Amino acid sequence: MLSAQNLKITFNPGTPIETKALQGLSLEIPTGQFVTVIGTNGAGKSTFLNAVSGDLPVDSGAILIDGDDVTRLPVWSRATRVARVFQDPMAGTCEDLTIEENMALAQQRGQRRGLRRAVRVDMRDEFRAHLATLGLGLEDRLTDRIGLLSGGQRQAVSLLMAALQPSRILLLDEHTAALDPRTADFVLQLTARIVAEKQLTTMMVTHSMRQALDIGDRTVMLHQGQVVLDVAGDERKGLDVPDLLHMFEKVRGEKLADDALLLG
Amino acid sequence: MSLFSLFGALEVGLIFSLVALGVFISFRLLRFPDLTVDGSFPLGGAVCAVLIANGMDPFLATIIATLAGALAGMVTAVLNVHLKIMDLLASILMMIALYSINLRIMGRPNIPLIMEPTMFSILQPQWLADYIARPLILVMVVIAAKLLLDAYFTTRQGLAIRATGSNPRMSRSQGVNTGAMVILGMAISNALVGLAGAMFVQTQGGADISMGIGTIVIGLAAVIIGESILPARRIFYLTLAVVIGAVIYRFFIALALNSDFIGLQAQDLNLITAVLVVIALVIPLIKQRLTRRRHV
Ligand SMILES: Nc1ncnc2c1ncn2[C@@H]1O[C@H](COP(=O)(O)OP(=O)(O)OP(=O)(O)O)[C@@H](O)[C@H]1O
Ligand SMILES: [Mg+2]
């Protein structure tokens, strides 16, 4: 379970370019729930995900994972509980390392990094089996540098890597945004499959309202660093894209530029 | 070039291949531009010379000199990781601090080791001339260091260090304590340089306070030459390239210094090195431009 309580983050406080990115954001996500997160550019979605992963320190508020306060923990020590896939396919893998080395790195998340061999033969079989499920032929390229793969292939491997070790929270920040429509769809299906298989508590940021409603169990809309819309269950099932836009207008009491949200 | 100067070049080349391995770890694996080397090389030399001059066993003195190098690297890394000082600046600070520290350790600008026992005088068999025995012993030290590094960088810890240099953000999100890995990597890098310093004073007959000047440029030159001669991806070949680069570099220098018609002298060494590095860096650029022109 993820619990974000009254999170506040202000960039460049006290200067003319002060930005209040999170303004008392609170959100509870029960274990195993898949939440899609939407909102205009600058709404604070990435900032929120970075706060949960520990990449950004919060000014105030608390972040609890399964009841443990992780607010002050650095990224690397949160990694046993939080896995993530970045928007940029280059960001989630080490391009100088081979596919198997990248996967070994992810597989040892949360374990002691001692003097045992990083990649052992039995691991290779396991990695091959995982890669084979992608259907991209990567199972025969274990010792290729991951920098040689395409963005979509790297993003697919990133997803596998995120799920190699059991973690409680999976964070996906527009992880299909840099991919062509067909590859994006493939990675999205893969996401849904992995999340269902591993019963991960997931937050997925997307700019596609369609995706936001079709995938997952619950949809949350952020605006100016706060949750302004939160729908799940039957209420969500009955919703369509125009309804979502309408509800957003009602909540904020302001007109919304459709194109800003309908991208994708 | 005489046989004698050939073996001399091999000897110094092998010593600097340890420096080059260290520079390879900081500059290439960690992507940490580390100039500490100019201080940790004479630090290793100073510590080793002082200890031997005071009657310590040369092997023990060499080990302590290596650890001193490791400590210097750790301090630079801590300045960067925990005190947030820019990497290059942190290493420059450490480099100049070490100049004073080395003077303190030595107590005077030079310590001769001509009459003292060294690792080499102990290991050298009676029937072998010392100018042949020294490079032979060094070859074994360098091969051992190289193979140990190869093995280390395929362990979980070694992989974490390489990942940290390649993509720190991703490494953190995979649970790697990147700060600790930078400190560890820098310790290993400068330990090798300290070891090289200890070897240097034991083969060259003593320590001198100015012996560190230009060490980093020589190390970098070796890495760059090695990489252009043997472009590689796997750690085994990468470290091999670096070792070969250091030896080749030293042969170039010996050739340049031994050819009377060029008229170069020992004090021109740093200039030659700088020019060599520039050439090695420019060649790939020129190649790139040539191939691009061909494609247009
Ligand atoms: N490192 C930073 N320094 C200063 N301001 C920042 C920084 N990161 C984000 N911001 C600002 O904080 C606000 C929230 O940004 P954030 O990246 O969280 O938005 P987002 O919802 O992810 O938007 P997008 O849909 O464009 O990705 C924006 O106004 C942004 O300009
Ligand atoms: Mg964003």
Coordinates of C-alpha atoms and ligand atoms in Angstrom, one line a residue:
Chain A
M1 CA 0.0 0.0 0.0
L2 CA 1.2 3.5 -0.9
S3 CA 0.1 6.4 1.2
A4 CA 1.1 10.0 0.2
Q5 CA 0.1 12.5 2.9
N6 CA 0.0 16.2 2.2
L7 CA 3.1 16.4 0.0
K8 CA 4.5 19.8 -0.7
I9 CA 7.4 20.6 -3.1
T10 CA 8.3 24.1 -4.2
F11 CA 11.1 24.7 -6.8
N12 CA 13.2 27.8 -6.4
P13 CA 11.4 29.1 -3.4
G14 CA 11.5 32.9 -2.8
T15 CA 12.6 33.7 -6.3
P16 CA 10.7 35.2 -9.2
I17 CA 10.6 31.7 -10.8
E18 CA 9.1 30.0 -7.8
T19 CA 7.0 27.0 -8.8
K20 CA 4.7 25.3 -6.3
A21 CA 4.8 21.8 -8.0
L22 CA 3.0 19.9 -5.3
Q23 CA 0.6 21.7 -3.0
G24 CA -0.5 19.4 -0.4
L25 CA -1.1 16.3 -2.5
S26 CA -2.6 13.3 -0.7
L27 CA -3.3 9.9 -2.2
E28 CA -3.9 6.4 -0.8
I29 CA -3.4 3.4 -3.1
P30 CA -4.3 0.0 -1.7
T31 CA -2.0 -3.0 -2.5
G32 CA -2.3 -4.4 -6.0
Q33 CA -4.3 -1.5 -7.4
F34 CA -3.4 -0.1 -10.8
V35 CA -3.8 3.7 -10.9
T36 CA -3.6 5.8 -14.1
V37 CA -2.5 9.4 -13.5
I38 CA -3.5 12.2 -15.9
G39 CA -3.2 16.0 -15.9
T40 CA -2.0 18.9 -18.0
N41 CA 1.6 19.7 -18.6
G42 CA 3.1 21.0 -15.4
A43 CA 0.4 19.6 -13.2
G44 CA 3.0 17.9 -11.0
K45 CA 2.7 14.3 -12.2
S46 CA 6.4 13.7 -12.7
T47 CA 7.2 15.6 -9.5
F48 CA 4.9 13.3 -7.6
L49 CA 6.4 10.2 -9.0
N50 CA 9.9 11.5 -8.3
A51 CA 8.9 12.2 -4.7
V52 CA 7.7 8.6 -4.3
S53 CA 10.9 7.2 -5.8
G54 CA 13.0 9.5 -3.7
D55 CA 14.6 11.3 -6.6
L56 CA 13.1 14.6 -5.2
P57 CA 13.0 15.4 -1.5
V58 CA 9.7 16.7 -0.3
D59 CA 9.5 20.0 1.6
S60 CA 6.8 18.6 3.9
G61 CA 4.4 15.7 4.1
A62 CA 5.0 12.0 4.4
I63 CA 5.3 9.0 2.1
L64 CA 4.4 5.6 3.6
I65 CA 4.9 2.2 1.9
D66 CA 3.1 -0.6 3.6
G67 CA 3.0 1.5 6.7
D68 CA 6.8 2.3 6.7
D69 CA 7.7 5.9 6.6
V70 CA 10.2 6.2 3.6
T71 CA 10.0 10.0 3.3
R72 CA 13.7 10.5 4.2
L73 CA 15.2 7.4 2.6
P74 CA 17.5 7.9 -0.4
V75 CA 16.5 6.5 -3.8
W76 CA 18.8 3.4 -3.6
S77 CA 17.5 2.3 -0.3
R78 CA 13.9 2.7 -1.4
A79 CA 14.6 0.6 -4.5
T80 CA 13.6 -2.6 -2.7
R81 CA 10.1 -1.3 -2.5
V82 CA 9.9 1.0 -5.5
A83 CA 10.6 0.0 -9.1
R84 CA 10.3 2.4 -12.0
V85 CA 10.4 2.8 -15.8
F86 CA 11.5 6.1 -17.1
Q87 CA 9.9 8.0 -20.0
D88 CA 13.3 8.1 -21.8
P89 CA 14.2 4.6 -23.0
M90 CA 17.9 5.5 -22.6
A91 CA 17.4 6.4 -19.0
G92 CA 16.3 3.1 -17.7
T93 CA 19.2 0.9 -18.8
C94 CA 23.0 1.1 -18.8
E95 CA 23.9 1.4 -22.5
D96 CA 27.5 0.3 -21.9
L97 CA 26.5 -2.9 -20.3
T98 CA 25.2 -6.0 -21.9
I99 CA 21.5 -7.1 -21.8
E100 CA 22.4 -9.8 -19.2
E101 CA 24.5 -7.4 -17.1
N102 CA 21.6 -5.0 -17.0
M103 CA 19.2 -7.7 -16.0
A104 CA 21.6 -9.0 -13.4
L105 CA 21.9 -5.5 -12.0
A106 CA 18.1 -5.4 -11.7
Q107 CA 17.8 -8.9 -10.4
Q108 CA 20.2 -8.1 -7.5
R109 CA 18.1 -5.1 -6.5
G110 CA 17.9 -5.1 -2.7
Q111 CA 20.5 -7.8 -2.3
R112 CA 24.1 -7.4 -1.1
R113 CA 26.4 -6.6 -3.9
G114 CA 29.3 -8.6 -2.8
L115 CA 32.1 -10.6 -4.6
R116 CA 29.9 -13.3 -6.2
R117 CA 29.8 -13.4 -9.9
A118 CA 27.3 -11.0 -11.3
V119 CA 26.1 -13.2 -14.1
R120 CA 25.9 -16.9 -13.5
V121 CA 24.9 -19.6 -16.0
D122 CA 21.6 -20.5 -14.2
M123 CA 20.7 -16.8 -14.4
R124 CA 21.2 -16.8 -18.1
D125 CA 18.5 -19.5 -18.5
E126 CA 16.2 -17.4 -16.4
F127 CA 16.9 -14.2 -18.3
R128 CA 16.4 -16.0 -21.6
A129 CA 13.0 -17.3 -20.5
H130 CA 12.0 -13.8 -19.4
L131 CA 13.2 -12.3 -22.7
A132 CA 11.5 -15.0 -24.7
T133 CA 8.1 -13.8 -23.4
L134 CA 8.6 -10.5 -25.2
G135 CA 8.7 -12.2 -28.5
L136 CA 11.4 -9.8 -29.8
G137 CA 14.1 -12.4 -30.3
L138 CA 16.2 -10.8 -27.5
E139 CA 16.7 -14.1 -25.8
D140 CA 19.5 -14.8 -28.3
R141 CA 21.3 -11.5 -27.7
L142 CA 22.1 -11.7 -24.0
T143 CA 25.7 -10.5 -24.5
D144 CA 24.8 -7.7 -26.8
R145 CA 25.3 -4.2 -25.5
I146 CA 21.9 -2.8 -24.5
G147 CA 22.8 0.4 -26.3
L148 CA 22.4 -1.5 -29.6
L149 CA 18.7 -2.1 -29.0
S150 CA 15.9 0.2 -30.3
G151 CA 14.0 2.5 -27.9
G152 CA 11.0 0.1 -27.8
Q153 CA 13.2 -2.9 -27.2
R154 CA 15.0 -1.1 -24.4
Q155 CA 11.7 0.0 -22.8
A156 CA 10.4 -3.6 -22.9
V157 CA 13.6 -4.8 -21.2
S158 CA 13.3 -2.0 -18.6
L159 CA 9.8 -3.3 -17.8
L160 CA 11.1 -6.8 -17.4
M161 CA 13.9 -5.5 -15.2
A162 CA 11.4 -3.6 -13.0
A163 CA 9.6 -6.8 -12.3
L164 CA 12.5 -9.2 -11.8
Q165 CA 12.6 -8.5 -8.1
P166 CA 9.4 -8.4 -6.1
S167 CA 8.7 -4.7 -5.3
R168 CA 5.6 -3.1 -3.8
I169 CA 5.2 -0.1 -6.0
L170 CA 5.7 0.3 -9.8
L171 CA 6.1 3.8 -11.2
L172 CA 5.6 4.4 -14.9
D173 CA 6.0 8.0 -16.1
E174 CA 4.8 8.2 -19.7
H175 CA 6.9 5.1 -20.4
T176 CA 5.4 4.7 -23.9
A177 CA 5.6 8.4 -24.9
A178 CA 8.8 8.0 -26.8
L179 CA 7.7 5.0 -28.8
D180 CA 5.9 4.7 -32.1
P181 CA 2.2 3.8 -31.8
R182 CA 2.6 0.1 -32.5
T183 CA 5.5 -0.3 -30.1
A184 CA 3.8 1.8 -27.6
D185 CA 0.8 -0.5 -27.7
F186 CA 3.0 -3.5 -27.3
V187 CA 4.7 -2.1 -24.3
L188 CA 1.3 -1.1 -22.8
Q189 CA 0.0 -4.7 -23.2
L190 CA 3.2 -6.0 -21.6
T191 CA 2.7 -3.5 -18.8
A192 CA -0.9 -4.7 -18.1
R193 CA 0.3 -8.4 -18.2
I194 CA 3.3 -7.9 -15.9
V195 CA 1.2 -5.8 -13.4
A196 CA -1.5 -8.4 -13.3
E197 CA 1.0 -11.3 -13.0
K198 CA 3.0 -9.8 -10.2
Q199 CA 0.1 -8.1 -8.5
L200 CA 2.0 -4.8 -8.4
T201 CA 0.7 -1.6 -6.9
T202 CA 1.1 0.7 -9.9
M203 CA 1.0 4.3 -10.9
M204 CA 1.1 5.0 -14.6
V205 CA 1.3 8.6 -15.9
T206 CA -0.2 9.0 -19.4
H207 CA -1.4 11.8 -21.6
S208 CA -4.0 9.6 -23.3
M209 CA -7.4 9.8 -21.8
R210 CA -8.4 6.7 -23.6
Q211 CA -5.5 4.7 -22.0
A212 CA -6.2 6.2 -18.7
L213 CA -9.7 4.9 -18.7
D214 CA -9.1 1.5 -20.4
I215 CA -6.2 0.4 -18.4
G216 CA -6.0 -0.2 -14.6
D217 CA -8.5 0.0 -11.8
R218 CA -8.6 3.7 -11.0
T219 CA -7.9 7.1 -12.6
V220 CA -6.6 10.1 -10.8
M221 CA -6.3 13.6 -12.2
L222 CA -3.7 16.1 -10.9
H223 CA -3.9 19.8 -11.3
Q224 CA -1.6 22.4 -9.8
G225 CA -0.1 19.8 -7.5
Q226 CA -3.2 18.4 -6.1
V227 CA -5.6 15.5 -6.8
V228 CA -8.7 17.1 -8.4
L229 CA -10.4 13.9 -9.7
D230 CA -10.4 10.4 -8.4
V231 CA -12.6 7.8 -10.0
A232 CA -12.8 4.0 -9.7
G233 CA -15.1 1.0 -10.0
D234 CA -18.5 1.5 -11.7
E235 CA -18.3 5.2 -11.7
R236 CA -15.1 4.9 -13.8
K237 CA -16.6 2.1 -16.1
G238 CA -19.4 4.4 -17.0
L239 CA -17.0 7.2 -18.1
D240 CA -15.9 8.2 -21.5
V241 CA -13.3 10.7 -22.6
P242 CA -15.8 13.6 -23.0
D243 CA -17.2 12.8 -19.5
L244 CA -13.7 13.0 -18.1
L245 CA -13.1 16.4 -19.7
H246 CA -16.4 17.6 -18.5
M247 CA -15.8 16.4 -14.9
F248 CA -12.4 18.1 -15.0
E249 CA -14.0 21.4 -16.0
K250 CA -16.6 21.1 -13.2
V251 CA -14.0 20.3 -10.5
R252 CA -11.7 23.2 -11.4
G253 CA -14.4 25.5 -12.6
E254 CA -12.3 26.5 -15.6
K255 CA -12.2 25.8 -19.3
L256 CA -9.6 23.3 -20.3
A257 CA -7.8 23.2 -23.6
D258 CA -8.8 19.8 -25.0
D259 CA -5.8 19.4 -27.1
A260 CA -3.5 19.6 -24.2
L261 CA -5.0 16.5 -22.7
L262 CA -6.1 14.6 -25.8
L263 CA -2.5 14.2 -27.1
G264 CA -2.0 10.5 -27.8
Chain B
M1 CA 68.1 1.9 -29.2
S2 CA 70.2 -0.3 -27.0
L3 CA 69.0 -3.4 -25.3
F4 CA 69.5 -1.7 -22.0
S5 CA 67.3 1.2 -22.8
L6 CA 64.8 -1.1 -24.3
F7 CA 64.4 -3.0 -21.0
G8 CA 64.4 0.3 -19.3
A9 CA 61.5 1.5 -21.3
L10 CA 59.6 -1.8 -20.7
E11 CA 60.2 -1.4 -17.0
V12 CA 58.9 2.1 -16.7
G13 CA 56.1 1.3 -19.2
L14 CA 54.9 -1.6 -17.0
I15 CA 55.0 0.6 -13.9
F16 CA 52.9 3.2 -15.7
S17 CA 50.5 0.5 -16.9
L18 CA 49.4 0.3 -13.3
V19 CA 48.8 4.0 -13.3
A20 CA 46.9 3.6 -16.6
L21 CA 44.7 0.9 -15.1
G22 CA 43.9 3.3 -12.3
V23 CA 43.1 6.1 -14.7
F24 CA 41.0 3.8 -16.8
I25 CA 38.9 3.0 -13.7
S26 CA 38.3 6.6 -12.8
F27 CA 38.0 8.3 -16.2
R28 CA 36.4 5.5 -18.2
L29 CA 34.4 3.2 -15.8
L30 CA 33.4 5.9 -13.2
R31 CA 33.6 8.9 -15.6
F32 CA 35.3 10.7 -12.8
P33 CA 37.9 13.1 -14.1
D34 CA 40.4 12.5 -11.4
L35 CA 43.7 14.4 -11.1
T36 CA 44.4 13.0 -7.6
V37 CA 46.8 10.7 -9.5
D38 CA 49.5 13.4 -9.7
G39 CA 49.5 13.3 -5.9
S40 CA 48.8 9.7 -5.1
F41 CA 51.7 8.4 -7.3
P42 CA 54.3 10.4 -5.3
L43 CA 52.4 9.6 -2.2
G44 CA 52.8 5.8 -2.8
G45 CA 56.5 6.5 -3.6
A46 CA 57.1 8.7 -0.5
V47 CA 55.4 6.3 1.9
C48 CA 57.3 3.3 0.5
A49 CA 60.7 5.1 0.4
V50 CA 60.3 6.4 4.0
L51 CA 59.3 3.0 5.4
I52 CA 62.1 1.2 3.6
A53 CA 64.6 3.8 4.6
N54 CA 63.5 3.2 8.2
G55 CA 64.1 -0.5 7.9
M56 CA 60.7 -1.8 7.1
D57 CA 60.3 -4.9 5.0
P58 CA 59.9 -3.7 1.3
F59 CA 56.8 -5.9 0.7
L60 CA 55.0 -4.5 3.7
A61 CA 56.1 -1.0 2.8
T62 CA 54.6 -1.6 -0.7
I63 CA 51.3 -2.7 0.7
I64 CA 51.1 0.3 3.0
A65 CA 51.9 2.6 0.1
T66 CA 49.1 1.0 -1.9
L67 CA 46.7 1.6 1.0
A68 CA 47.9 5.2 1.2
G69 CA 46.9 5.7 -2.4
A70 CA 43.5 4.1 -1.8
L71 CA 43.0 6.5 1.1
A72 CA 43.8 9.5 -1.1
G73 CA 41.3 8.4 -3.7
M74 CA 38.7 7.9 -1.0
V75 CA 39.2 11.5 0.3
T76 CA 38.7 12.9 -3.2
A77 CA 35.6 10.9 -3.7
V78 CA 34.2 11.9 -0.3
L79 CA 34.8 15.6 -1.1
N80 CA 32.7 15.0 -4.3
V81 CA 30.0 12.7 -3.0
H82 CA 29.3 14.0 0.4
L83 CA 30.6 17.6 0.3
K84 CA 29.2 18.1 -3.2
I85 CA 32.4 19.6 -4.6
M86 CA 32.7 19.3 -8.3
D87 CA 34.6 16.2 -9.3
L88 CA 37.5 17.8 -11.1
L89 CA 37.9 20.5 -8.5
A90 CA 37.8 18.0 -5.7
S91 CA 40.6 16.1 -7.3
I92 CA 42.7 19.2 -7.9
L93 CA 42.3 20.2 -4.3
M94 CA 43.5 16.7 -3.2
M95 CA 46.4 16.8 -5.7
I96 CA 47.8 20.1 -4.3
A97 CA 47.1 19.0 -0.7
L98 CA 49.1 15.9 -1.3
Y99 CA 52.1 17.9 -2.5
S100 CA 52.4 19.3 1.1
I101 CA 51.6 16.0 2.6
N102 CA 54.2 14.2 0.6
L103 CA 56.8 16.7 1.6
R104 CA 55.8 16.1 5.3
I105 CA 56.1 12.4 4.9
M106 CA 59.5 12.5 3.2
G107 CA 60.8 15.3 5.4
R108 CA 63.1 16.4 2.6
P109 CA 62.8 16.7 -1.2
N110 CA 64.4 13.3 -1.9
I111 CA 65.1 10.0 -0.3
P112 CA 67.7 7.7 -2.0
L113 CA 67.1 3.9 -1.8
I114 CA 70.3 2.8 -3.5
M115 CA 71.7 1.0 -0.6
E116 CA 68.4 -0.3 0.8
P117 CA 66.8 -3.7 0.1
T118 CA 63.8 -3.4 -2.3
M119 CA 61.1 -5.9 -3.5
F120 CA 63.2 -6.3 -6.6
S121 CA 66.6 -6.8 -5.0
I122 CA 65.0 -9.5 -2.8
L123 CA 63.1 -11.3 -5.6
Q124 CA 65.9 -11.0 -8.2
P125 CA 67.7 -14.4 -8.8
Q126 CA 71.5 -14.2 -8.6
W127 CA 72.1 -15.4 -12.1
L128 CA 69.9 -12.7 -13.8
A129 CA 71.0 -9.2 -14.5
D130 CA 68.9 -6.6 -12.6
Y131 CA 67.8 -4.7 -15.7
I132 CA 66.2 -7.9 -17.0
A133 CA 64.9 -9.1 -13.6
R134 CA 63.0 -5.9 -12.8
P135 CA 60.8 -5.9 -15.9
L136 CA 60.2 -9.7 -15.4
I137 CA 59.0 -9.1 -11.8
L138 CA 56.9 -6.2 -13.0
V139 CA 55.3 -8.2 -15.8
M140 CA 54.0 -10.6 -13.1
V141 CA 52.8 -7.8 -10.9
V142 CA 50.9 -6.2 -13.8
I143 CA 49.4 -9.4 -15.0
A144 CA 48.2 -10.2 -11.5
A145 CA 46.7 -6.8 -11.1
K146 CA 45.0 -6.9 -14.5
L147 CA 43.5 -10.4 -13.9
L148 CA 42.3 -9.4 -10.5
L149 CA 40.6 -6.3 -11.9
D150 CA 39.0 -8.4 -14.7
A151 CA 37.6 -10.8 -12.1
Y152 CA 36.5 -8.0 -9.8
F153 CA 34.6 -6.1 -12.4
T154 CA 32.5 -9.2 -13.3
T155 CA 31.3 -9.5 -9.7
R156 CA 28.1 -8.0 -8.4
Q157 CA 30.1 -5.2 -6.7
G158 CA 32.2 -4.6 -9.8
L159 CA 29.1 -4.5 -12.0
A160 CA 27.5 -2.0 -9.6
I161 CA 30.6 0.3 -10.0
R162 CA 30.4 0.1 -13.8
A163 CA 26.7 0.8 -13.8
T164 CA 27.3 3.8 -11.5
G165 CA 29.6 5.3 -14.0
S166 CA 27.4 4.5 -17.0
N167 CA 24.0 5.6 -15.6
P168 CA 23.9 6.8 -12.0
R169 CA 20.2 7.6 -11.9
M170 CA 19.3 4.2 -13.2
S171 CA 21.8 2.5 -10.8
R172 CA 20.2 4.2 -7.8
S173 CA 16.7 3.1 -8.9
Q174 CA 18.1 -0.4 -9.1
G175 CA 19.2 -0.1 -5.4
V176 CA 22.9 0.7 -6.0
N177 CA 24.4 3.0 -3.4
T178 CA 26.1 5.1 -6.0
G179 CA 27.9 7.3 -3.6
A180 CA 29.6 4.3 -1.9
M181 CA 30.5 2.9 -5.4
V182 CA 32.2 6.1 -6.4
I183 CA 34.2 6.1 -3.2
L184 CA 35.1 2.4 -3.6
G185 CA 36.0 2.8 -7.3
M186 CA 38.2 5.8 -6.6
A187 CA 39.9 3.9 -3.8
I188 CA 40.8 1.0 -6.1
S189 CA 41.9 3.4 -8.8
N190 CA 44.3 5.3 -6.6
A191 CA 45.5 2.2 -4.8
L192 CA 46.8 1.1 -8.2
V193 CA 48.5 4.4 -8.7
G194 CA 50.0 4.3 -5.1
L195 CA 51.3 0.8 -5.9
A196 CA 52.9 2.2 -9.1
G197 CA 54.6 4.9 -7.1
A198 CA 56.0 2.3 -4.7
M199 CA 57.3 0.3 -7.7
F200 CA 58.8 3.4 -9.2
V201 CA 60.9 4.4 -6.2
Q202 CA 62.1 0.8 -5.8
T203 CA 63.3 0.6 -9.4
Q204 CA 64.5 4.2 -9.8
G205 CA 66.7 4.3 -6.7
G206 CA 64.7 6.6 -4.6
A207 CA 61.8 9.1 -4.1
D208 CA 61.8 12.6 -5.3
I209 CA 59.1 15.2 -4.4
S210 CA 58.6 16.2 -8.1
M211 CA 58.2 12.6 -9.4
G212 CA 54.4 13.0 -9.7
I213 CA 54.3 15.8 -12.1
G214 CA 52.5 14.8 -15.3
T215 CA 51.5 11.4 -14.0
I216 CA 47.9 11.9 -15.0
V217 CA 48.7 12.9 -18.5
I218 CA 50.9 9.8 -19.0
G219 CA 48.1 7.6 -17.6
L220 CA 45.6 9.2 -19.9
A221 CA 47.9 8.9 -22.8
A222 CA 48.3 5.2 -22.2
V223 CA 44.6 4.7 -21.9
I224 CA 43.9 6.6 -25.1
I225 CA 46.7 4.9 -27.1
G226 CA 45.5 1.5 -25.9
E227 CA 41.9 2.3 -26.9
S228 CA 42.9 3.4 -30.4
I229 CA 45.2 0.3 -30.9
L230 CA 42.7 -2.2 -29.5
P231 CA 39.2 -1.0 -29.5
A232 CA 37.2 -3.3 -27.2
R233 CA 34.1 -3.6 -25.1
R234 CA 34.8 -6.5 -22.8
I235 CA 36.6 -5.8 -19.6
F236 CA 39.3 -8.3 -20.3
Y237 CA 40.3 -6.6 -23.6
L238 CA 39.8 -3.1 -22.2
T239 CA 42.3 -3.6 -19.4
L240 CA 44.7 -5.5 -21.8
A241 CA 44.5 -2.5 -24.2
V242 CA 45.3 -0.1 -21.4
V243 CA 48.4 -2.1 -20.3
I244 CA 49.6 -2.4 -23.9
G245 CA 49.0 1.3 -24.4
A246 CA 51.2 2.2 -21.4
V247 CA 54.1 0.0 -22.7
I248 CA 53.8 1.3 -26.2
Y249 CA 53.7 4.9 -25.0
R250 CA 56.9 4.4 -23.1
F251 CA 58.6 2.9 -26.2
F252 CA 57.6 6.0 -28.2
I253 CA 59.1 8.2 -25.5
A254 CA 62.3 6.2 -25.3
L255 CA 62.6 6.4 -29.1
A256 CA 62.1 10.1 -29.2
L257 CA 64.6 10.7 -26.4
N258 CA 67.2 8.3 -27.9
S259 CA 67.1 9.7 -31.4
D260 CA 69.8 12.3 -31.5
F261 CA 68.5 13.9 -34.7
I262 CA 65.2 14.9 -33.1
G263 CA 67.2 16.6 -30.3
L264 CA 64.6 16.0 -27.5
Q265 CA 65.7 15.8 -23.9
A266 CA 64.2 14.5 -20.7
Q267 CA 62.6 17.8 -19.8
D268 CA 60.6 17.7 -23.0
L269 CA 58.7 14.6 -21.8
N270 CA 55.5 16.3 -20.7
L271 CA 55.3 18.2 -23.9
I272 CA 55.8 15.0 -26.0
T273 CA 53.1 13.4 -23.9
A274 CA 50.6 16.3 -24.3
V275 CA 51.2 16.2 -28.1
L276 CA 50.7 12.5 -28.2
V277 CA 47.4 12.7 -26.3
V278 CA 46.2 15.5 -28.7
I279 CA 47.2 13.3 -31.7
A280 CA 45.4 10.3 -30.3
L281 CA 42.3 12.4 -29.6
V282 CA 42.3 14.1 -33.0
I283 CA 42.8 10.9 -35.1
P284 CA 39.3 9.6 -34.5
L285 CA 37.8 13.0 -35.2
I286 CA 39.7 13.2 -38.5
K287 CA 38.6 9.6 -39.4
Q288 CA 35.0 10.6 -38.6
R289 CA 35.2 13.6 -40.9
L290 CA 36.8 11.6 -43.7
T291 CA 34.1 8.9 -43.6
R292 CA 31.4 11.5 -43.4
R293 CA 32.7 13.3 -46.5
R294 CA 32.8 10.0 -48.3
H295 CA 29.1 9.5 -47.5
V296 CA 28.0 12.9 -48.6
Ligands
LIG1 N1 13.8 20.6 -11.4 C1 12.9 21.6 -11.5 N2 13.2 22.8 -11.3 C2 12.3 23.8 -11.4 N3 11.0 23.6 -11.7 C3 10.6 22.4 -11.9 C4 11.5 21.3 -11.9 N4 10.8 20.1 -12.2 C5 9.6 20.5 -12.4 N5 9.4 21.8 -12.3 C6 8.1 22.6 -12.4 O1 7.2 22.0 -11.6 C7 5.9 21.9 -12.2 C8 5.4 20.5 -12.3 O2 6.3 19.8 -13.2 P1 6.1 18.2 -13.5 O3 7.3 17.8 -14.3 O4 5.8 17.5 -12.3 O5 4.8 18.3 -14.5 P2 4.1 17.1 -15.2 O6 2.7 16.9 -14.7 O7 5.0 15.9 -15.2 O8 4.1 17.7 -16.7 P3 4.3 16.9 -18.1 O9 2.9 16.4 -18.5 O10 4.7 18.0 -19.0 O11 5.3 15.9 -18.0 C9 6.1 22.6 -13.6 O12 5.6 23.9 -13.5 C10 7.6 22.5 -13.8 O13 8.0 23.6 -14.6
MG2 MG 6.1 14.7 -16.6

